[in-house]
PDB file of C-alpha atoms in Angstrom:
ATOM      1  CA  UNK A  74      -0.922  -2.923  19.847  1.00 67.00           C
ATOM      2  CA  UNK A  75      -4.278  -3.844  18.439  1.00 79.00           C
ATOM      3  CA  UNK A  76      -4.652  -5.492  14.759  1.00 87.00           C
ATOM      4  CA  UNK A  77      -7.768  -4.003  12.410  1.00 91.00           C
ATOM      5  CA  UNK A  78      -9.197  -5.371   9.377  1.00 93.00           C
ATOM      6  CA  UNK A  79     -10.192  -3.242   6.747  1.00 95.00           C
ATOM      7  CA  UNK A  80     -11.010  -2.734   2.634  1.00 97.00           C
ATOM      8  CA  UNK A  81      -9.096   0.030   1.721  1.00 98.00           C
ATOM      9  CA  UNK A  82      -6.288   2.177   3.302  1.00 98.00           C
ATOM     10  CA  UNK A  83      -5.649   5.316   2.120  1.00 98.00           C
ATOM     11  CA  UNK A  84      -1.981   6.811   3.381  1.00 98.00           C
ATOM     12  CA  UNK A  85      -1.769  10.549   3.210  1.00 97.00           C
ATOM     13  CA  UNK A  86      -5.354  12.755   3.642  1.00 97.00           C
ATOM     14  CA  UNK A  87      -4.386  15.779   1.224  1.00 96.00           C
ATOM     15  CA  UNK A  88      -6.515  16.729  -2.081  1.00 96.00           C
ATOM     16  CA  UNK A  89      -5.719  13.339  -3.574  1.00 96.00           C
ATOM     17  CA  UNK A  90      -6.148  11.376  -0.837  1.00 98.00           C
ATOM     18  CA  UNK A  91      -8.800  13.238   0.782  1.00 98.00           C
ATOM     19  CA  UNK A  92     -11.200  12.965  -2.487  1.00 98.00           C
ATOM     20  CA  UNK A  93     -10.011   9.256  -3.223  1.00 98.00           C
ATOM     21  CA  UNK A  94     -11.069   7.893  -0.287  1.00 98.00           C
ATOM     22  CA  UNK A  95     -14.454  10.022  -0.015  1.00 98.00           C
ATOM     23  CA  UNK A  96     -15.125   8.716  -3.799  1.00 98.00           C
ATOM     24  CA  UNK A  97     -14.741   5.186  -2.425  1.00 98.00           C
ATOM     25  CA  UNK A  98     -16.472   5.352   0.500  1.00 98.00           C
ATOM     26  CA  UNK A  99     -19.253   6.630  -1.310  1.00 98.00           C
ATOM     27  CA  UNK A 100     -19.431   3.487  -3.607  1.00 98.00           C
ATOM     28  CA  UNK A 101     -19.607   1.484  -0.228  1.00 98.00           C
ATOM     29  CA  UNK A 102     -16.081   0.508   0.482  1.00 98.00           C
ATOM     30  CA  UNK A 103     -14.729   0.578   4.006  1.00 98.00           C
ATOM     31  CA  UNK A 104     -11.609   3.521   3.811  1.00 98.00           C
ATOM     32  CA  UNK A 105      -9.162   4.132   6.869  1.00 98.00           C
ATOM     33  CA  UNK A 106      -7.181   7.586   6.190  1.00 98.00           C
ATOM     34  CA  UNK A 107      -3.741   7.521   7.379  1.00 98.00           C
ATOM     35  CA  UNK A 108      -2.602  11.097   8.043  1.00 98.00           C
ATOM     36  CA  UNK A 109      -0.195  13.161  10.495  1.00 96.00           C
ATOM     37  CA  UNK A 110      -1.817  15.571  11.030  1.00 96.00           C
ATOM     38  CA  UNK A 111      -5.627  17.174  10.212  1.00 95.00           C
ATOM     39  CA  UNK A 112      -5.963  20.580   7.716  1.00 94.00           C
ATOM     40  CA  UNK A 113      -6.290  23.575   9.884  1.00 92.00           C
ATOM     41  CA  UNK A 114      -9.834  24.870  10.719  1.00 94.00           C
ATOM     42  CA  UNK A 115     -11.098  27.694   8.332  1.00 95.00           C
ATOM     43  CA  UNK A 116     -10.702  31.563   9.178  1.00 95.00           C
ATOM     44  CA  UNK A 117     -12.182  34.072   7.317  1.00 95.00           C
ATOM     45  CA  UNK A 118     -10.390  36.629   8.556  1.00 94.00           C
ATOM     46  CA  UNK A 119      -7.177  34.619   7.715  1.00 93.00           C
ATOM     47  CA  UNK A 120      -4.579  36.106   4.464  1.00 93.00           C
ATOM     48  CA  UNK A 121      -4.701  33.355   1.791  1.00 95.00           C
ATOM     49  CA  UNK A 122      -2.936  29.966   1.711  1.00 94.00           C
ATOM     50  CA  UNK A 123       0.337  30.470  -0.193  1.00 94.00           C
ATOM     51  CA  UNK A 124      -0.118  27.060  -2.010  1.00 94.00           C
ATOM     52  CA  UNK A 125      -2.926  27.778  -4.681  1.00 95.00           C
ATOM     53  CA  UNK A 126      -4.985  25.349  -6.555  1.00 95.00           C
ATOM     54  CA  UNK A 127      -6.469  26.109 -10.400  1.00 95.00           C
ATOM     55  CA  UNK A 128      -9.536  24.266 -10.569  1.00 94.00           C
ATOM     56  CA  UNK A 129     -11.217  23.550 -13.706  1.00 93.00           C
ATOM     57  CA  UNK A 130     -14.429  23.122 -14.487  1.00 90.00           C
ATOM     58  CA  UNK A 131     -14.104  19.632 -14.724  1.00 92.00           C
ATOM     59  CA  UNK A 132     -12.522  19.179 -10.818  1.00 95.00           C
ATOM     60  CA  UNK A 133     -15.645  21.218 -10.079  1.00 96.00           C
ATOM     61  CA  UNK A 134     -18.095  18.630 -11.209  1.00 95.00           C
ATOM     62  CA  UNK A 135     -15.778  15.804  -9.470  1.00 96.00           C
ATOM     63  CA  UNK A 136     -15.815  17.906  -6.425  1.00 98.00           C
ATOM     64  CA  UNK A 137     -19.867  18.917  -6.948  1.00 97.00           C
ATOM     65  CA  UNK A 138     -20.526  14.897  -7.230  1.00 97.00           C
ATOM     66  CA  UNK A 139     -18.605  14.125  -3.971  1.00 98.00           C
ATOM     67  CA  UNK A 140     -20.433  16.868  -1.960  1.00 98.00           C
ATOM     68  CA  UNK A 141     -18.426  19.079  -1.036  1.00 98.00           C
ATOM     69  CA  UNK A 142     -18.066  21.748  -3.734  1.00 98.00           C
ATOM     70  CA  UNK A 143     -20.657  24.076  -1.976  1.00 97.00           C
ATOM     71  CA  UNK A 144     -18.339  23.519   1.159  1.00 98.00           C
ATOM     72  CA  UNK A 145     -15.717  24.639  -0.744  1.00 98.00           C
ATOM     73  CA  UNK A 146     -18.156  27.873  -2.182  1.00 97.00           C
ATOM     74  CA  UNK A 147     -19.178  28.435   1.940  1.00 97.00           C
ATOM     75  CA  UNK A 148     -15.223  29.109   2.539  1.00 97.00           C
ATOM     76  CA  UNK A 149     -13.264  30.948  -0.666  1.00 96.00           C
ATOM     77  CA  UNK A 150     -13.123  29.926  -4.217  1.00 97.00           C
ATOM     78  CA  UNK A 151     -12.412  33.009  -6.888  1.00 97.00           C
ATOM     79  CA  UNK A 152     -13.658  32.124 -10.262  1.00 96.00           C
ATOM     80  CA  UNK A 153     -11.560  32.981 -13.752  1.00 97.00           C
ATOM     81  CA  UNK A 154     -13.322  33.244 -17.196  1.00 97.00           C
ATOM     82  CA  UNK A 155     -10.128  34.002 -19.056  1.00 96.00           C
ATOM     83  CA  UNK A 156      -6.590  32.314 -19.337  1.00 96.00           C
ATOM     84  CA  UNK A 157      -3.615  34.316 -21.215  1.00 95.00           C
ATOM     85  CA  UNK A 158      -0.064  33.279 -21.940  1.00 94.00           C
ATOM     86  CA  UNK A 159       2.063  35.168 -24.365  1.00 93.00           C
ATOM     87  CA  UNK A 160       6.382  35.019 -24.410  1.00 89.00           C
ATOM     88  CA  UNK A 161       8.036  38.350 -24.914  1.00 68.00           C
ATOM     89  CA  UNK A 162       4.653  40.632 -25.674  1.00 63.00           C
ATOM     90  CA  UNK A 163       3.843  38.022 -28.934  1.00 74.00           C
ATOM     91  CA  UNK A 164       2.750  34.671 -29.662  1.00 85.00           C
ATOM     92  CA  UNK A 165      -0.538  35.833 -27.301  1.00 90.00           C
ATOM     93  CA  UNK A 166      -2.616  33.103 -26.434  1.00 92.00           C
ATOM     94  CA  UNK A 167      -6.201  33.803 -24.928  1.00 93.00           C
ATOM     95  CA  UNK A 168      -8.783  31.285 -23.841  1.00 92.00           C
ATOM     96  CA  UNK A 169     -12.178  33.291 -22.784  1.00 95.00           C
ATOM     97  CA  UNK A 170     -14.725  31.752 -21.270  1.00 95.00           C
ATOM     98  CA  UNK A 171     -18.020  33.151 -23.479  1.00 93.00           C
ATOM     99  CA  UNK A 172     -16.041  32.591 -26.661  1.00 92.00           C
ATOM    100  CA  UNK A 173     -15.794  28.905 -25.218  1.00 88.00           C
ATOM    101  CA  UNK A 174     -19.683  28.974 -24.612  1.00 91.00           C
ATOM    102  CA  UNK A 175     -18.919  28.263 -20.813  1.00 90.00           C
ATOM    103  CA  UNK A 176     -20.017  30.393 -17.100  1.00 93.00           C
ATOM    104  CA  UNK A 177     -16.054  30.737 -16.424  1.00 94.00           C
ATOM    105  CA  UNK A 178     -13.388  28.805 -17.186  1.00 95.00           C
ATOM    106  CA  UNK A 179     -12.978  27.505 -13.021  1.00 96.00           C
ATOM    107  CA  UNK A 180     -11.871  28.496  -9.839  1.00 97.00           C
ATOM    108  CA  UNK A 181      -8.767  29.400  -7.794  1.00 97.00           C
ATOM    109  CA  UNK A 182      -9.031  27.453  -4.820  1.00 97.00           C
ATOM    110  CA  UNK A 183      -6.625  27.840  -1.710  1.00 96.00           C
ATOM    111  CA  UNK A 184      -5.000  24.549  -1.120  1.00 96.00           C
ATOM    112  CA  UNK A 185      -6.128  24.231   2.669  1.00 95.00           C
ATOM    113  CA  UNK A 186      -9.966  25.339   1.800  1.00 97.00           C
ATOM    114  CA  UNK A 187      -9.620  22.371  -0.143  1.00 97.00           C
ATOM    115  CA  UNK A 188      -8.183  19.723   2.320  1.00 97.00           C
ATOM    116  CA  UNK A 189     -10.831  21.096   4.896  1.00 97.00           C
ATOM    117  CA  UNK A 190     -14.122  20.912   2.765  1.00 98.00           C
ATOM    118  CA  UNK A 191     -12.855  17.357   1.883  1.00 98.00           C
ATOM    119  CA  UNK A 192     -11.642  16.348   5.211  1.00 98.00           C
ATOM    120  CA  UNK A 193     -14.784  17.257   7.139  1.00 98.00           C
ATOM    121  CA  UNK A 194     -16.913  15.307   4.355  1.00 98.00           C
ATOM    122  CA  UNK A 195     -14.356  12.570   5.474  1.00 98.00           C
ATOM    123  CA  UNK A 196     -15.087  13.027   9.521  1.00 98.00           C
ATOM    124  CA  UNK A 197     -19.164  13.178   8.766  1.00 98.00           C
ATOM    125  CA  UNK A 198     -19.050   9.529   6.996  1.00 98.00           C
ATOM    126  CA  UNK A 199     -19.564   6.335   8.315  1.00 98.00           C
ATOM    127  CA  UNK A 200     -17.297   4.400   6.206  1.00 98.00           C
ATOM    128  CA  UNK A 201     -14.398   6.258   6.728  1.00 98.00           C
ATOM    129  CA  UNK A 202     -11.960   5.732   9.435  1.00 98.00           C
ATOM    130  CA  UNK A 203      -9.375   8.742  10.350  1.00 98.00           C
ATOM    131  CA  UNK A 204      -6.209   7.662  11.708  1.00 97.00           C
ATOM    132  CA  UNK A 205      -4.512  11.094  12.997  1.00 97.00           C
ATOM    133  CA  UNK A 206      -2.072  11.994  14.027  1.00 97.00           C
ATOM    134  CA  UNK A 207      -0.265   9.052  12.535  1.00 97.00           C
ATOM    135  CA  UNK A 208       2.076   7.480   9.911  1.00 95.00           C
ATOM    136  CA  UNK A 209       2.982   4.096   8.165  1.00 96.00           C
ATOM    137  CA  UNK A 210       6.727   2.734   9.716  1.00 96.00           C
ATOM    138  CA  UNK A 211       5.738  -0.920   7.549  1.00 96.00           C
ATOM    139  CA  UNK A 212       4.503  -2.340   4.616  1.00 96.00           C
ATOM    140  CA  UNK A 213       3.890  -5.999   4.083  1.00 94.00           C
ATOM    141  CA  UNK A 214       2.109  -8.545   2.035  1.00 93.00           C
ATOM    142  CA  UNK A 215      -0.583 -10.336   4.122  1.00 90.00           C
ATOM    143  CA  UNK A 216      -2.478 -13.656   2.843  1.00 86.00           C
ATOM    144  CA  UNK A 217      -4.946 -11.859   0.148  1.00 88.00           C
ATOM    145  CA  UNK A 218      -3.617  -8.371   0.873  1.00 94.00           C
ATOM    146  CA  UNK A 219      -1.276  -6.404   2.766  1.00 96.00           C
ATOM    147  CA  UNK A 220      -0.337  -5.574   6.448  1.00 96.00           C
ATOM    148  CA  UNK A 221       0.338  -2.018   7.440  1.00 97.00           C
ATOM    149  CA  UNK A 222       2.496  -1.342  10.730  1.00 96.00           C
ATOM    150  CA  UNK A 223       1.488   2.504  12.176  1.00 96.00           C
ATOM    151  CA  UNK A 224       3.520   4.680  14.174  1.00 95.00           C
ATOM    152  CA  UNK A 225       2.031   3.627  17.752  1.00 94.00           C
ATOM    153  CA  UNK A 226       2.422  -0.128  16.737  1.00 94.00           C
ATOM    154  CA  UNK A 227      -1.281  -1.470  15.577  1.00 95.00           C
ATOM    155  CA  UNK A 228      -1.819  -3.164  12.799  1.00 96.00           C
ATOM    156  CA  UNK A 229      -4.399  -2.736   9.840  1.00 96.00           C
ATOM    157  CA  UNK A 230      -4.897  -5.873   7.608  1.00 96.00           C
ATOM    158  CA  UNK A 231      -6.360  -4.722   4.102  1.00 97.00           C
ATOM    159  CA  UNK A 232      -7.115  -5.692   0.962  1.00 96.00           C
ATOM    160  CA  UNK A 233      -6.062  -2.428  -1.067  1.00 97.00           C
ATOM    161  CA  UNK A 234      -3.048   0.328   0.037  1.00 97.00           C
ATOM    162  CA  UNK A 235      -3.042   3.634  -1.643  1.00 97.00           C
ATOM    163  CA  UNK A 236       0.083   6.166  -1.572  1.00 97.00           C
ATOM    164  CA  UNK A 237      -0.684   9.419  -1.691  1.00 97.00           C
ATOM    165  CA  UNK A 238       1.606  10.562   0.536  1.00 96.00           C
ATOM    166  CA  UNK A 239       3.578  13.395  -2.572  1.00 93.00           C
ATOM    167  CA  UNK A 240       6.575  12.786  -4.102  1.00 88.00           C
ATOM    168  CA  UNK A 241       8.419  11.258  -1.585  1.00 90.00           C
ATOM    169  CA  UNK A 242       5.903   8.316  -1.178  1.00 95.00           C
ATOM    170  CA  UNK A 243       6.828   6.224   1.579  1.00 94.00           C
ATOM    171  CA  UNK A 244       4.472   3.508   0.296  1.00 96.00           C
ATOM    172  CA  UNK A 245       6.167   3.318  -2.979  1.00 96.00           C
ATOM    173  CA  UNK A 246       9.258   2.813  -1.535  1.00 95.00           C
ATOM    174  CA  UNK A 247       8.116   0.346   0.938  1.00 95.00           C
ATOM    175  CA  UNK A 248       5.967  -1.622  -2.499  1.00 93.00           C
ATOM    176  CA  UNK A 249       9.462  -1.408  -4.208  1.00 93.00           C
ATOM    177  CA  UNK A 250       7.818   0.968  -6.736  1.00 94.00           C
ATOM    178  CA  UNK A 251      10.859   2.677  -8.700  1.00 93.00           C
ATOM    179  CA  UNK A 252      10.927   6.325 -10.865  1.00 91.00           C
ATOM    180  CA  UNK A 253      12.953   7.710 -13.603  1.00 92.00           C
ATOM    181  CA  UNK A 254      13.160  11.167 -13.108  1.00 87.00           C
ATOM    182  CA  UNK A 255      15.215  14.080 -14.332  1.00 88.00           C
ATOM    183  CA  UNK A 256      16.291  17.295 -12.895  1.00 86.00           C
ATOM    184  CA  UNK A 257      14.752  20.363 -14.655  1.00 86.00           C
ATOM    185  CA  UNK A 258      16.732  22.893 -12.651  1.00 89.00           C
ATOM    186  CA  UNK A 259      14.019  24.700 -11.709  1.00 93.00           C
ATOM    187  CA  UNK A 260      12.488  26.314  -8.631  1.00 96.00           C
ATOM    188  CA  UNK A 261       9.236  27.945  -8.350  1.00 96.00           C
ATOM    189  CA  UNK A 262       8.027  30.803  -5.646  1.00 97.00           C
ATOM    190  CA  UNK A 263       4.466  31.074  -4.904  1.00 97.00           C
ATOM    191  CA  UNK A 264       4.202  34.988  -3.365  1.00 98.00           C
ATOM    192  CA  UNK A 265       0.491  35.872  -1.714  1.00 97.00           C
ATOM    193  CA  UNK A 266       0.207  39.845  -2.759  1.00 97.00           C
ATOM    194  CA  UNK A 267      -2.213  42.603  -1.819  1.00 97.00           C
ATOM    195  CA  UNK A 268      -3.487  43.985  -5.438  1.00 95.00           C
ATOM    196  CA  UNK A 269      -3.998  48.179  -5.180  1.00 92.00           C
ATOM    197  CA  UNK A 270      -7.186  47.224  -7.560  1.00 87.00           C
ATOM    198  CA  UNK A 271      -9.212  43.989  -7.361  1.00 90.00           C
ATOM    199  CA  UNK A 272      -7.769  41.513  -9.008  1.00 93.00           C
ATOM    200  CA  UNK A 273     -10.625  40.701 -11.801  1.00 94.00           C
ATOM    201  CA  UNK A 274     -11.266  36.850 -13.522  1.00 95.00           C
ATOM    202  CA  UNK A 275      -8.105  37.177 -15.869  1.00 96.00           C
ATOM    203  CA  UNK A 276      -5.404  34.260 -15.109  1.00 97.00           C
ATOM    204  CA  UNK A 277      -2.034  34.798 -17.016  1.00 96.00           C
ATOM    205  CA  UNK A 278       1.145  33.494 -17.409  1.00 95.00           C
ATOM    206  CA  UNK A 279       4.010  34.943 -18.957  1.00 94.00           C
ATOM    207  CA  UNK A 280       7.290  33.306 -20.453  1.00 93.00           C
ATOM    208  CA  UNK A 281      10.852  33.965 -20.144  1.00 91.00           C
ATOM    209  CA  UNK A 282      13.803  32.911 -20.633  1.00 90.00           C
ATOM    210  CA  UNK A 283      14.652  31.560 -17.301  1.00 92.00           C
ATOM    211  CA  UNK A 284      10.811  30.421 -16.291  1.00 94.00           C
ATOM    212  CA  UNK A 285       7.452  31.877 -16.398  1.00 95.00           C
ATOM    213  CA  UNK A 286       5.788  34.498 -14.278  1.00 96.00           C
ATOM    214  CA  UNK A 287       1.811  33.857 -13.443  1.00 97.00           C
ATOM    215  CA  UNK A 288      -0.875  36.176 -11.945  1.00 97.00           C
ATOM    216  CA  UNK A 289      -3.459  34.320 -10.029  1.00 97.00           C
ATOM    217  CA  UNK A 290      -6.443  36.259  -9.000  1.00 97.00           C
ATOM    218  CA  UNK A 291      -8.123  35.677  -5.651  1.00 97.00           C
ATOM    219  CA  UNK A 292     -10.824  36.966  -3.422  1.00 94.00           C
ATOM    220  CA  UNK A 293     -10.918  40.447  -2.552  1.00 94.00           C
ATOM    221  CA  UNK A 294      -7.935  42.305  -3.446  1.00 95.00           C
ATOM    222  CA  UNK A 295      -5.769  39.615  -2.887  1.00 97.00           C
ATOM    223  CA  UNK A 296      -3.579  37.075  -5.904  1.00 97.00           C
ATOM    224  CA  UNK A 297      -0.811  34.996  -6.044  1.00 97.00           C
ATOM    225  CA  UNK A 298       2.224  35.529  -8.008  1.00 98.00           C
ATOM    226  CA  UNK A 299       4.248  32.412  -9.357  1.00 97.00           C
ATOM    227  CA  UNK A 300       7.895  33.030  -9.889  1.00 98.00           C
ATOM    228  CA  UNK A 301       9.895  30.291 -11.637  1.00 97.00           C
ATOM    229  CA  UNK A 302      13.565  30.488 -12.129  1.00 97.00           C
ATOM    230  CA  UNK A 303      16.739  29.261 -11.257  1.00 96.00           C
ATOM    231  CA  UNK A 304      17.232  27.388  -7.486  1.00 95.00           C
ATOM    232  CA  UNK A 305      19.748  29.642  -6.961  1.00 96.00           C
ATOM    233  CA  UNK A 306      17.771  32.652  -7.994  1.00 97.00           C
ATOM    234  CA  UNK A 307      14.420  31.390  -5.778  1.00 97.00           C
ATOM    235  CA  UNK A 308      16.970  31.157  -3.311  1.00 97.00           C
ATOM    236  CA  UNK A 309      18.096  34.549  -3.794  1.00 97.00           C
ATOM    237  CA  UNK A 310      14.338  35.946  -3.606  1.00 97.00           C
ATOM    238  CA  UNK A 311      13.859  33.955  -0.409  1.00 97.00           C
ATOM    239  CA  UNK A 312      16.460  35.935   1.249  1.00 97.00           C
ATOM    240  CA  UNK A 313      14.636  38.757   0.906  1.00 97.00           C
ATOM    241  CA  UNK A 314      12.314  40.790   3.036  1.00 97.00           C
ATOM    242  CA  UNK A 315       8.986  41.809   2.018  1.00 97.00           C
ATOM    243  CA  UNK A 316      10.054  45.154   0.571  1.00 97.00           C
ATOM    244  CA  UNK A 317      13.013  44.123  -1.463  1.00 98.00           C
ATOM    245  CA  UNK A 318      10.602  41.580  -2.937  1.00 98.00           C
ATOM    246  CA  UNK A 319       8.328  43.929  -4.089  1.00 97.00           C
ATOM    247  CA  UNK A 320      10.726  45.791  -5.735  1.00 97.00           C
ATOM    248  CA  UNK A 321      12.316  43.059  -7.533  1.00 97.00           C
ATOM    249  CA  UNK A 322       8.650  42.079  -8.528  1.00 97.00           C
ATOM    250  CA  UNK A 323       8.367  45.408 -10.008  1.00 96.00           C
ATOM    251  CA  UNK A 324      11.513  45.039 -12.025  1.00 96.00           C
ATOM    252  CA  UNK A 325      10.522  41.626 -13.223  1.00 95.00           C
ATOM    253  CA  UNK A 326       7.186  41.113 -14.231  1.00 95.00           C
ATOM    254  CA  UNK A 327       5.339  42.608 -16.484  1.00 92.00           C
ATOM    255  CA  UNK A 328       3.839  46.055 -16.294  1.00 90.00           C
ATOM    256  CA  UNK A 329       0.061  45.240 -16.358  1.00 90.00           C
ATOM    257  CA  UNK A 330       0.420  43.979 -13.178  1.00 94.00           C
ATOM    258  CA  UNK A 331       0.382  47.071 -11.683  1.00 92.00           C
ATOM    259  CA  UNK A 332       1.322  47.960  -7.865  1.00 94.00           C
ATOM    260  CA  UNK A 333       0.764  44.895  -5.671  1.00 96.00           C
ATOM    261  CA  UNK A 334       2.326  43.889  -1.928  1.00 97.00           C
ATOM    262  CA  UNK A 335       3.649  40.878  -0.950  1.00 98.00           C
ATOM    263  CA  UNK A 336       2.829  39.456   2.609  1.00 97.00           C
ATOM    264  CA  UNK A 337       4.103  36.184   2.397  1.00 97.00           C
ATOM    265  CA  UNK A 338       5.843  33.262   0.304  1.00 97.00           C
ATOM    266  CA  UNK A 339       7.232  30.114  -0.416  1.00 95.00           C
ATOM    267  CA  UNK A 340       9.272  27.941  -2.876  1.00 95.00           C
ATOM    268  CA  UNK A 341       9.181  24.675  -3.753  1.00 87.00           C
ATOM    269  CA  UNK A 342      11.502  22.505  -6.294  1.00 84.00           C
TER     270      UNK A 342
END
């Protein structure tokens, strides 16, 4: 068991994470990351990430001014110049890019390209420490700040402790940090699909009565579909193989998104 002193401790080395403590590293603070495990290396050849992120044009600049946007170009990033929503074929909605005056609108961005771009930016700087693979078990005040007890038993004494370790925080539950929340009943799928055409800038959501249905363009010929509905519908769809997903995909969204191929999914509350 050994006992380190730092400025900042960061728990949890995703997006958030990942960018916060890069962001305050760069301003000359000394950041430990606190993570269980480090983003998987980048493969071109590899399908896309199921978990999708929309970037706009404003992330790009915060992602530009940390460094590691052209990291992010190097890998995958699709841009979109137009956004549509519309609920039963009326009440359209269009946002286009050159009516806005802007290049494109932003950039779909595969979750994982994401963590790595970030996460190597991270390894390369000299006022980051990576703890990994590990994870907080304790959470206590300490003199002018707070001591932080890791899975292997050592210690970090620090002035500042971030969560942003998702939903389930563990270090807002150890701070005694509370929520109100409320149960939307809700589930969403995110499906990764081969397009028959490529899949052009156009984003679009569409609105039902039990959840929208989104088109996500992507590199190549590839998109993701997002499928919100009922839990016990997403459970329903989850059931499914690849081929009776298709066809219910067929039967359920809209017709101008022609024949596509799901190869994989996921849900999430």
């Amino acid at each position: 068991m050994t006992l380190q002193h730092t400025e900042v401790a960061v728990v949890g080395g995703g997006m958030v994470g990942g960018a916060l403590a890069l962001g305050l590293a760069q301003q000359g603070f000394e950041v430990t990351v606190i993570e269980q495990a480090a983003p998987p290396a980048y493969d071109p050849a590899s399908k896309p990430d199921v978990r999708i992120s929309a970037i706009s044009a404003a992330s790009v600049d915060l992602l530009r001014g940390l460094g590691v946007w052209e990291a992010v170009q190097a890998m995958r990033a699709h841009p979109y110049s137009r956004l549509e929503t519309w609920e039963w074929e009326n009440a359209h909605v269009a946002f286009d890019a050159a009516e806005l005056k802007l290049p494109r609108l932003g950039y779909m961005v595969e979750n994982n390209v994401l963590q790595r771009a970030l996460w190597q930016a991270l390894e390369a700087h000299p006022k980051v420490t990576l703890r990994v693979p590990a994870s907080l078990k304790a959470l206590h005040p300490h003199e002018r700040g707070y001591l932080l007890t890791l899975d292997n038993g050592d210690e970090l004494a620090v002035k500042l402790v971030i969560g942003a370790d998702g939903a389930n925080s563990q270090v807002r539950q150890m701070a005694g940090i509370g929520v109100h929340a409320w149960q939307y009943e809700q589930s969403c799928m995110l499906i990764t699909a081969e397009c028959e055409n490529g899949p052009g800038e156009s984003t679009w959501q569409h609105f039902t009565p039990n959840g929208p249905h989104a088109f996500l363009p992507l590199f190549d010929n590839w998109a993701s579909l997002v499928w919100y509905d009922k839990p016990a519908r997403i459970r329903q769809l989850q059931g499914m193989n690849m081929e009776q997903l298709q066809r219910e995909i067929l039967l359920h969204f809209p017709s101008r998104l022609g024949h596509v191929t799901p190869v994989a999914a996921g849900a999430f509350p």
